[in-house]
Amino acid sequence: MFISGLSCPLAYLSSFCSYCWDIWQIKHPSALHSFDCMMKASKGKKIVVFLDYDGTLSEIVDDPEQAFMSETMRAAVREVARQFPTAIISGRRRDKVYDFVKLNEIYYAGSHGMDILAPLRSSEFGDRKHQTRVTDEKGHEGVLYQPAQDFLSAIKEIIKALEEKTRSIEGAMIEDNKFCITVHFRHVADEDICYLEEQVLGIINDFPKFRLTRGKKVLEIRPSIDWDKGYAVEYLLETLGFDHSEDVLAIYIGDDKTDEDAFKVLRQRGQGFPIIVSSIPRETYATYSLRNPTEVKSFLLRLARWSRSSSSGKIVFED
């Protein structure tokens, strides 16, 4: 491929990357640029919003314990939750996500959907034996759904083994996300990453009921059960009363490989807009895209503003 006017490899690479991005954006257009079209398609439908946390509502940071969302992002999520049923589905522990978000207006699903606090409504979708009626600190009743309860003791064993095996690997960090385990290697030297993965795989081989997946600078260990963020979306839609509704439209925004399970579900149902957060072209089931959390915030604020104007009967579509 020759591009005239480019005299150096870096200029060629920059132009080629720009070309790839333009092609990718044709297939996955900006949700901001396509907003009016999306809202016109949602006419007469009930919108439900699903959000990932890390990389979507907060920036990816070196220390996962410091992945705080901005106050302006919190305000944007709050505004959306006032207009539509809203849930955050994260790989983090559910209580950790709540500590970051600190909003009572939304529903939380942690451990990639294996720990869901849902509305007080019996669900036929999930296994009833893993549903527990609970009351939060404010006296609100709900249903706690935890399909991986039987794996908790094994998870503790794996964490102990990981801590022992990775103690000598500088920069490795083990995060207990209750029903899954995250091994962070963002601060591990390149020459040590393969060794770290060997240690993790060696441990997993002793626990055949678990599987290893990969994310952004992380290795994740999860129970091998037929449950993921896609199932979590379906479970929440049912408990919210929308499972058999033909006039529901779900918006799911996420940046990680694990969000692809939810994107795929929305595509199969034909009842939503999966939106990927990415600044580089990548394979995805998403229909639309946003570049970063800043664009996510702009989209959420615009969605809330559209809902308010819609309710007042003064809908204004922008050119």
mmCIF file of C-alpha atoms in Angstrom:
data_model
loop_
_atom_site.group_PDB
_atom_site.id
_atom_site.type_symbol
_atom_site.label_atom_id
_atom_site.label_comp_id
_atom_site.label_asym_id
_atom_site.label_seq_id
_atom_site.Cartn_x
_atom_site.Cartn_y
_atom_site.Cartn_z
ATOM 1 C CA MET A 1 0.000 0.000 0.000
ATOM 2 C CA PHE A 2 1.508 3.341 -1.058
ATOM 3 C CA ILE A 3 0.255 6.685 0.194
ATOM 4 C CA SER A 4 1.647 9.637 -1.734
ATOM 5 C CA GLY A 5 3.155 12.490 0.183
ATOM 6 C CA LEU A 6 4.403 10.341 3.055
ATOM 7 C CA SER A 7 8.165 10.392 3.315
ATOM 8 C CA CYS A 8 8.769 8.495 6.562
ATOM 9 C CA PRO A 9 7.604 5.221 8.136
ATOM 10 C CA LEU A 10 6.017 6.969 11.129
ATOM 11 C CA ALA A 11 3.895 9.171 8.894
ATOM 12 C CA TYR A 12 2.891 6.089 6.894
ATOM 13 C CA LEU A 13 1.949 4.196 10.065
ATOM 14 C CA SER A 14 -0.056 7.139 11.413
ATOM 15 C CA SER A 15 -1.974 7.453 8.159
ATOM 16 C CA PHE A 16 -2.564 3.687 7.986
ATOM 17 C CA CYS A 17 -3.887 3.623 11.581
ATOM 18 C CA SER A 18 -6.169 6.540 10.754
ATOM 19 C CA TYR A 19 -7.401 4.648 7.695
ATOM 20 C CA CYS A 20 -8.143 1.531 9.791
ATOM 21 C CA TRP A 21 -10.029 3.632 12.341
ATOM 22 C CA ASP A 22 -12.131 5.264 9.623
ATOM 23 C CA ILE A 23 -13.053 1.852 8.189
ATOM 24 C CA TRP A 24 -13.878 0.502 11.660
ATOM 25 C CA GLN A 25 -16.041 3.529 12.428
ATOM 26 C CA ILE A 26 -18.155 2.837 9.363
ATOM 27 C CA LYS A 27 -19.057 -0.528 10.888
ATOM 28 C CA HIS A 28 -19.247 0.768 14.481
ATOM 29 C CA PRO A 29 -20.214 4.454 14.238
ATOM 30 C CA SER A 30 -19.944 6.863 17.136
ATOM 31 C CA ALA A 31 -22.921 6.651 19.481
ATOM 32 C CA LEU A 32 -22.657 10.417 19.897
ATOM 33 C CA HIS A 33 -22.803 11.117 16.172
ATOM 34 C CA SER A 34 -25.598 8.546 15.781
ATOM 35 C CA PHE A 35 -27.539 9.647 18.853
ATOM 36 C CA ASP A 36 -30.547 11.145 17.088
ATOM 37 C CA CYS A 37 -30.915 8.098 14.862
ATOM 38 C CA MET A 38 -30.731 5.806 17.902
ATOM 39 C CA MET A 39 -33.383 7.760 19.780
ATOM 40 C CA LYS A 40 -35.709 7.811 16.790
ATOM 41 C CA ALA A 41 -35.430 4.006 16.691
ATOM 42 C CA SER A 42 -36.305 3.874 20.401
ATOM 43 C CA LYS A 43 -39.611 5.706 19.946
ATOM 44 C CA GLY A 44 -42.364 3.981 21.932
ATOM 45 C CA LYS A 45 -39.914 1.697 23.730
ATOM 46 C CA LYS A 46 -38.853 1.470 27.374
ATOM 47 C CA ILE A 47 -35.120 2.059 27.729
ATOM 48 C CA VAL A 48 -32.982 0.118 30.213
ATOM 49 C CA VAL A 49 -29.317 1.071 30.703
ATOM 50 C CA PHE A 50 -26.444 -1.312 31.526
ATOM 51 C CA LEU A 51 -22.917 -0.073 32.237
ATOM 52 C CA ASP A 52 -19.518 -1.623 32.821
ATOM 53 C CA TYR A 53 -17.318 0.169 35.372
ATOM 54 C CA ASP A 54 -13.532 0.076 34.761
ATOM 55 C CA GLY A 55 -12.633 1.710 31.461
ATOM 56 C CA THR A 56 -16.230 2.827 30.977
ATOM 57 C CA LEU A 57 -17.222 4.957 33.967
ATOM 58 C CA SER A 58 -13.661 5.319 35.212
ATOM 59 C CA GLU A 59 -10.312 5.504 33.469
ATOM 60 C CA ILE A 60 -8.033 2.455 33.501
ATOM 61 C CA VAL A 61 -5.429 3.250 36.169
ATOM 62 C CA ASP A 62 -2.195 1.641 37.357
ATOM 63 C CA ASP A 63 -3.612 0.867 40.802
ATOM 64 C CA PRO A 64 -7.041 -0.844 40.590
ATOM 65 C CA GLU A 65 -7.807 0.362 44.116
ATOM 66 C CA GLN A 66 -7.656 3.945 42.809
ATOM 67 C CA ALA A 67 -10.129 3.535 39.931
ATOM 68 C CA PHE A 68 -12.405 6.301 41.169
ATOM 69 C CA MET A 69 -15.058 7.831 38.948
ATOM 70 C CA SER A 70 -15.236 11.601 38.677
ATOM 71 C CA GLU A 71 -17.984 13.570 40.380
ATOM 72 C CA THR A 72 -19.216 14.705 36.975
ATOM 73 C CA MET A 73 -19.470 11.080 35.826
ATOM 74 C CA ARG A 74 -21.342 10.183 39.022
ATOM 75 C CA ALA A 75 -23.765 13.024 38.335
ATOM 76 C CA ALA A 76 -24.268 11.774 34.760
ATOM 77 C CA VAL A 77 -25.033 8.219 35.943
ATOM 78 C CA ARG A 78 -27.398 9.594 38.585
ATOM 79 C CA GLU A 79 -29.275 11.621 35.959
ATOM 80 C CA VAL A 80 -29.664 8.582 33.704
ATOM 81 C CA ALA A 81 -30.832 6.424 36.630
ATOM 82 C CA ARG A 82 -33.529 8.983 37.410
ATOM 83 C CA GLN A 83 -34.891 8.535 33.884
ATOM 84 C CA PHE A 84 -34.369 4.810 33.220
ATOM 85 C CA PRO A 85 -33.756 1.543 35.129
ATOM 86 C CA THR A 86 -29.954 1.403 35.316
ATOM 87 C CA ALA A 87 -27.505 -1.324 36.348
ATOM 88 C CA ILE A 88 -23.721 -1.615 36.576
ATOM 89 C CA ILE A 89 -22.290 -5.031 35.638
ATOM 90 C CA SER A 90 -18.619 -5.326 36.579
ATOM 91 C CA GLY A 91 -15.924 -7.921 37.082
ATOM 92 C CA ARG A 92 -15.224 -6.342 40.455
ATOM 93 C CA ARG A 93 -16.776 -7.390 43.740
ATOM 94 C CA ARG A 94 -20.274 -5.976 43.968
ATOM 95 C CA ASP A 95 -19.544 -4.158 47.238
ATOM 96 C CA LYS A 96 -16.344 -2.677 45.769
ATOM 97 C CA VAL A 97 -18.251 -1.295 42.767
ATOM 98 C CA TYR A 98 -20.815 0.226 45.112
ATOM 99 C CA ASP A 99 -18.008 1.845 47.140
ATOM 100 C CA PHE A 100 -16.737 3.449 43.926
ATOM 101 C CA VAL A 101 -20.124 4.545 42.595
ATOM 102 C CA LYS A 102 -22.039 5.344 45.811
ATOM 103 C CA LEU A 103 -25.456 5.607 44.145
ATOM 104 C CA ASN A 104 -28.562 3.951 45.560
ATOM 105 C CA GLU A 105 -30.634 4.609 42.449
ATOM 106 C CA ILE A 106 -29.062 1.782 40.437
ATOM 107 C CA TYR A 107 -28.697 -1.998 40.520
ATOM 108 C CA TYR A 108 -25.323 -3.683 40.954
ATOM 109 C CA ALA A 109 -23.933 -6.918 39.540
ATOM 110 C CA GLY A 110 -20.396 -7.914 40.509
ATOM 111 C CA SER A 111 -18.046 -10.787 39.611
ATOM 112 C CA HIS A 112 -19.039 -10.616 35.912
ATOM 113 C CA GLY A 113 -22.698 -11.031 36.813
ATOM 114 C CA MET A 114 -22.253 -13.844 39.345
ATOM 115 C CA ASP A 115 -23.326 -11.575 42.221
ATOM 116 C CA ILE A 116 -26.492 -9.618 41.413
ATOM 117 C CA LEU A 117 -28.636 -7.489 43.698
ATOM 118 C CA ALA A 118 -31.900 -7.272 41.753
ATOM 119 C CA PRO A 119 -35.424 -5.966 42.355
ATOM 120 C CA LEU A 120 -37.726 -7.973 44.620
ATOM 121 C CA ARG A 121 -39.179 -10.204 41.944
ATOM 122 C CA SER A 122 -38.890 -13.970 41.526
ATOM 123 C CA SER A 123 -37.023 -14.929 38.365
ATOM 124 C CA GLU A 124 -37.628 -18.049 36.308
ATOM 125 C CA PHE A 125 -34.434 -17.375 34.336
ATOM 126 C CA GLY A 126 -31.891 -18.175 37.052
ATOM 127 C CA ASP A 127 -31.644 -21.112 39.444
ATOM 128 C CA ARG A 128 -34.015 -20.378 42.324
ATOM 129 C CA LYS A 129 -31.828 -22.121 44.896
ATOM 130 C CA HIS A 130 -29.248 -19.355 44.448
ATOM 131 C CA GLN A 131 -31.755 -16.534 45.008
ATOM 132 C CA THR A 132 -31.942 -14.996 48.485
ATOM 133 C CA ARG A 133 -34.326 -12.304 49.672
ATOM 134 C CA VAL A 134 -32.342 -9.541 51.389
ATOM 135 C CA THR A 135 -32.834 -6.108 52.962
ATOM 136 C CA ASP A 136 -30.178 -3.411 52.567
ATOM 137 C CA GLU A 137 -29.042 -0.879 55.163
ATOM 138 C CA LYS A 138 -31.772 1.533 54.070
ATOM 139 C CA GLY A 139 -34.519 -1.055 54.522
ATOM 140 C CA HIS A 140 -35.011 -1.691 50.793
ATOM 141 C CA GLU A 141 -35.819 -5.284 49.917
ATOM 142 C CA GLY A 142 -34.318 -7.091 46.951
ATOM 143 C CA VAL A 143 -33.153 -10.440 45.630
ATOM 144 C CA LEU A 144 -29.510 -11.508 45.808
ATOM 145 C CA TYR A 145 -28.618 -13.921 43.012
ATOM 146 C CA GLN A 146 -25.291 -15.763 43.308
ATOM 147 C CA PRO A 147 -25.065 -18.767 40.952
ATOM 148 C CA ALA A 148 -21.454 -19.554 41.937
ATOM 149 C CA GLN A 149 -21.972 -19.939 45.704
ATOM 150 C CA ASP A 150 -20.743 -23.554 45.635
ATOM 151 C CA PHE A 151 -17.299 -22.398 44.460
ATOM 152 C CA LEU A 152 -16.428 -20.024 47.320
ATOM 153 C CA SER A 153 -14.280 -22.464 49.293
ATOM 154 C CA ALA A 154 -12.315 -23.456 46.185
ATOM 155 C CA ILE A 155 -11.812 -19.772 45.307
ATOM 156 C CA LYS A 156 -10.220 -19.184 48.703
ATOM 157 C CA GLU A 157 -7.874 -22.139 48.076
ATOM 158 C CA ILE A 158 -6.899 -20.761 44.671
ATOM 159 C CA ILE A 159 -6.211 -17.299 46.111
ATOM 160 C CA LYS A 160 -3.952 -18.789 48.775
ATOM 161 C CA ALA A 161 -2.057 -20.801 46.158
ATOM 162 C CA LEU A 162 -1.729 -17.765 43.889
ATOM 163 C CA GLU A 163 -0.354 -15.593 46.669
ATOM 164 C CA GLU A 164 2.282 -18.209 47.435
ATOM 165 C CA LYS A 165 3.271 -18.829 43.808
ATOM 166 C CA THR A 166 3.391 -15.178 42.757
ATOM 167 C CA ARG A 167 5.026 -13.732 45.878
ATOM 168 C CA SER A 168 8.415 -13.576 44.140
ATOM 169 C CA ILE A 169 7.076 -11.901 40.971
ATOM 170 C CA GLU A 170 7.474 -8.171 41.427
ATOM 171 C CA GLY A 171 4.409 -6.168 40.429
ATOM 172 C CA ALA A 172 1.936 -9.070 40.413
ATOM 173 C CA MET A 173 -1.275 -8.342 42.291
ATOM 174 C CA ILE A 174 -4.070 -10.734 43.256
ATOM 175 C CA GLU A 175 -7.556 -9.215 43.573
ATOM 176 C CA ASP A 176 -10.287 -11.176 45.318
ATOM 177 C CA ASN A 177 -13.516 -10.383 43.472
ATOM 178 C CA LYS A 178 -15.536 -12.861 45.541
ATOM 179 C CA PHE A 179 -16.763 -15.194 42.793
ATOM 180 C CA CYS A 180 -13.781 -14.666 40.510
ATOM 181 C CA ILE A 181 -10.110 -13.826 40.917
ATOM 182 C CA THR A 182 -8.179 -11.180 38.994
ATOM 183 C CA VAL A 183 -4.394 -11.409 38.570
ATOM 184 C CA HIS A 184 -3.065 -7.964 37.601
ATOM 185 C CA PHE A 185 0.246 -7.799 35.718
ATOM 186 C CA ARG A 186 0.314 -4.153 34.614
ATOM 187 C CA HIS A 187 3.404 -3.591 36.786
ATOM 188 C CA VAL A 188 5.100 -6.910 36.012
ATOM 189 C CA ALA A 189 8.255 -6.752 33.893
ATOM 190 C CA ASP A 190 7.748 -8.030 30.340
ATOM 191 C CA GLU A 191 10.249 -10.827 30.863
ATOM 192 C CA ASP A 192 8.277 -12.087 33.896
ATOM 193 C CA ILE A 193 4.783 -12.149 32.378
ATOM 194 C CA CYS A 194 5.162 -15.579 30.768
ATOM 195 C CA TYR A 195 6.457 -17.011 34.039
ATOM 196 C CA LEU A 196 3.488 -15.483 35.883
ATOM 197 C CA GLU A 197 1.072 -17.045 33.409
ATOM 198 C CA GLU A 198 2.781 -20.423 33.808
ATOM 199 C CA GLN A 199 2.293 -20.243 37.569
ATOM 200 C CA VAL A 200 -1.371 -19.310 37.201
ATOM 201 C CA LEU A 201 -2.015 -22.081 34.673
ATOM 202 C CA GLY A 202 -0.264 -24.595 36.904
ATOM 203 C CA ILE A 203 -2.660 -23.774 39.728
ATOM 204 C CA ILE A 204 -5.737 -23.834 37.501
ATOM 205 C CA ASN A 205 -4.811 -27.327 36.286
ATOM 206 C CA ASP A 206 -5.475 -28.517 39.846
ATOM 207 C CA PHE A 207 -8.947 -26.973 39.779
ATOM 208 C CA PRO A 208 -10.691 -28.347 36.659
ATOM 209 C CA LYS A 209 -13.985 -26.611 37.499
ATOM 210 C CA PHE A 210 -12.389 -23.215 36.852
ATOM 211 C CA ARG A 211 -11.320 -21.463 33.665
ATOM 212 C CA LEU A 212 -8.853 -18.728 32.760
ATOM 213 C CA THR A 213 -9.778 -15.690 30.674
ATOM 214 C CA ARG A 214 -7.749 -12.633 29.681
ATOM 215 C CA GLY A 215 -8.524 -8.934 29.876
ATOM 216 C CA LYS A 216 -6.618 -5.641 29.850
ATOM 217 C CA LYS A 217 -3.342 -6.471 31.627
ATOM 218 C CA VAL A 218 -5.156 -9.083 33.721
ATOM 219 C CA LEU A 219 -5.700 -12.816 33.949
ATOM 220 C CA GLU A 220 -9.085 -13.770 35.371
ATOM 221 C CA ILE A 221 -10.053 -17.038 37.007
ATOM 222 C CA ARG A 222 -13.751 -17.881 37.010
ATOM 223 C CA PRO A 223 -15.903 -20.910 37.810
ATOM 224 C CA SER A 224 -16.763 -22.901 34.701
ATOM 225 C CA ILE A 225 -20.485 -22.308 34.914
ATOM 226 C CA ASP A 226 -22.843 -21.287 32.159
ATOM 227 C CA TRP A 227 -23.095 -17.687 33.349
ATOM 228 C CA ASP A 228 -21.601 -14.389 32.212
ATOM 229 C CA LYS A 229 -22.516 -10.728 31.688
ATOM 230 C CA GLY A 230 -24.907 -11.696 28.920
ATOM 231 C CA TYR A 231 -26.889 -13.933 31.252
ATOM 232 C CA ALA A 232 -26.755 -11.181 33.879
ATOM 233 C CA VAL A 233 -28.421 -8.783 31.407
ATOM 234 C CA GLU A 234 -31.177 -11.311 30.729
ATOM 235 C CA TYR A 235 -31.657 -11.970 34.444
ATOM 236 C CA LEU A 236 -31.953 -8.254 35.226
ATOM 237 C CA LEU A 237 -34.331 -7.647 32.332
ATOM 238 C CA GLU A 238 -36.581 -10.388 33.705
ATOM 239 C CA THR A 239 -36.501 -9.173 37.301
ATOM 240 C CA LEU A 240 -37.210 -5.650 36.070
ATOM 241 C CA GLY A 241 -40.275 -7.018 34.293
ATOM 242 C CA PHE A 242 -39.024 -6.620 30.712
ATOM 243 C CA ASP A 243 -38.079 -10.161 29.713
ATOM 244 C CA HIS A 244 -41.185 -10.855 27.636
ATOM 245 C CA SER A 245 -41.724 -7.263 26.602
ATOM 246 C CA GLU A 246 -41.370 -6.422 22.919
ATOM 247 C CA ASP A 247 -41.196 -2.691 23.558
ATOM 248 C CA VAL A 248 -37.985 -2.689 25.631
ATOM 249 C CA LEU A 249 -34.685 -1.327 24.337
ATOM 250 C CA ALA A 250 -31.499 -2.050 26.289
ATOM 251 C CA ILE A 251 -28.377 0.101 26.016
ATOM 252 C CA TYR A 252 -25.182 -1.607 27.183
ATOM 253 C CA ILE A 253 -21.890 0.323 27.337
ATOM 254 C CA GLY A 254 -18.627 -1.497 28.083
ATOM 255 C CA ASP A 255 -14.984 -1.696 27.103
ATOM 256 C CA ASP A 256 -13.804 -5.197 28.059
ATOM 257 C CA LYS A 257 -13.800 -8.604 26.383
ATOM 258 C CA THR A 258 -16.235 -9.822 29.034
ATOM 259 C CA ASP A 259 -18.751 -7.214 27.843
ATOM 260 C CA GLU A 260 -18.879 -8.978 24.486
ATOM 261 C CA ASP A 261 -21.135 -11.633 26.063
ATOM 262 C CA ALA A 262 -23.686 -8.905 26.801
ATOM 263 C CA PHE A 263 -23.233 -7.304 23.367
ATOM 264 C CA LYS A 264 -23.936 -10.673 21.754
ATOM 265 C CA VAL A 265 -27.137 -11.134 23.777
ATOM 266 C CA LEU A 266 -28.488 -7.742 22.724
ATOM 267 C CA ARG A 267 -27.676 -8.456 19.085
ATOM 268 C CA GLN A 268 -29.431 -11.841 19.281
ATOM 269 C CA ARG A 269 -32.487 -10.369 20.992
ATOM 270 C CA GLY A 270 -32.654 -7.499 18.511
ATOM 271 C CA GLN A 271 -33.740 -5.261 21.370
ATOM 272 C CA GLY A 272 -30.892 -2.930 22.098
ATOM 273 C CA PHE A 273 -27.798 -0.939 21.312
ATOM 274 C CA PRO A 274 -24.481 -2.521 22.381
ATOM 275 C CA ILE A 275 -21.840 0.221 22.588
ATOM 276 C CA ILE A 276 -18.117 -0.520 22.874
ATOM 277 C CA VAL A 277 -15.701 1.919 24.525
ATOM 278 C CA SER A 278 -12.481 1.786 22.520
ATOM 279 C CA SER A 279 -10.001 4.175 20.925
ATOM 280 C CA ILE A 280 -8.600 1.475 18.619
ATOM 281 C CA PRO A 281 -10.263 -0.821 16.070
ATOM 282 C CA ARG A 282 -11.082 -4.293 17.461
ATOM 283 C CA GLU A 283 -13.384 -7.213 16.824
ATOM 284 C CA THR A 284 -16.676 -6.709 18.618
ATOM 285 C CA TYR A 285 -20.363 -7.575 18.667
ATOM 286 C CA ALA A 286 -21.108 -3.922 19.456
ATOM 287 C CA THR A 287 -23.159 -1.841 17.034
ATOM 288 C CA TYR A 288 -21.907 1.585 18.116
ATOM 289 C CA SER A 289 -18.761 2.953 19.742
ATOM 290 C CA LEU A 290 -17.434 5.612 22.098
ATOM 291 C CA ARG A 291 -13.754 6.440 22.391
ATOM 292 C CA ASN A 292 -13.314 6.828 26.164
ATOM 293 C CA PRO A 293 -15.075 7.516 29.503
ATOM 294 C CA THR A 294 -15.311 11.209 28.625
ATOM 295 C CA GLU A 295 -17.453 10.344 25.615
ATOM 296 C CA VAL A 296 -19.439 7.907 27.778
ATOM 297 C CA LYS A 297 -20.247 10.786 30.132
ATOM 298 C CA SER A 298 -21.315 12.987 27.216
ATOM 299 C CA PHE A 299 -23.558 10.227 25.906
ATOM 300 C CA LEU A 300 -25.181 9.623 29.310
ATOM 301 C CA LEU A 301 -25.841 13.316 29.854
ATOM 302 C CA ARG A 302 -27.316 13.623 26.395
ATOM 303 C CA LEU A 303 -29.506 10.549 27.014
ATOM 304 C CA ALA A 304 -30.844 12.014 30.258
ATOM 305 C CA ARG A 305 -31.467 15.393 28.578
ATOM 306 C CA TRP A 306 -33.293 13.663 25.708
ATOM 307 C CA SER A 307 -35.509 11.785 28.184
ATOM 308 C CA ARG A 308 -36.433 14.968 30.034
ATOM 309 C CA SER A 309 -37.293 16.785 26.808
ATOM 310 C CA SER A 310 -39.246 13.736 25.620
ATOM 311 C CA SER A 311 -41.282 13.705 28.818
ATOM 312 C CA SER A 312 -42.054 17.378 28.445
ATOM 313 C CA GLY A 313 -43.163 16.863 24.831
ATOM 314 C CA LYS A 314 -40.391 19.122 23.537
ATOM 315 C CA ILE A 315 -38.080 16.706 21.764
ATOM 316 C CA VAL A 316 -35.346 18.420 19.793
ATOM 317 C CA PHE A 317 -33.191 16.333 17.449
ATOM 318 C CA GLU A 318 -29.846 17.840 16.618
ATOM 319 C CA ASP A 319 -28.447 18.017 13.101
#
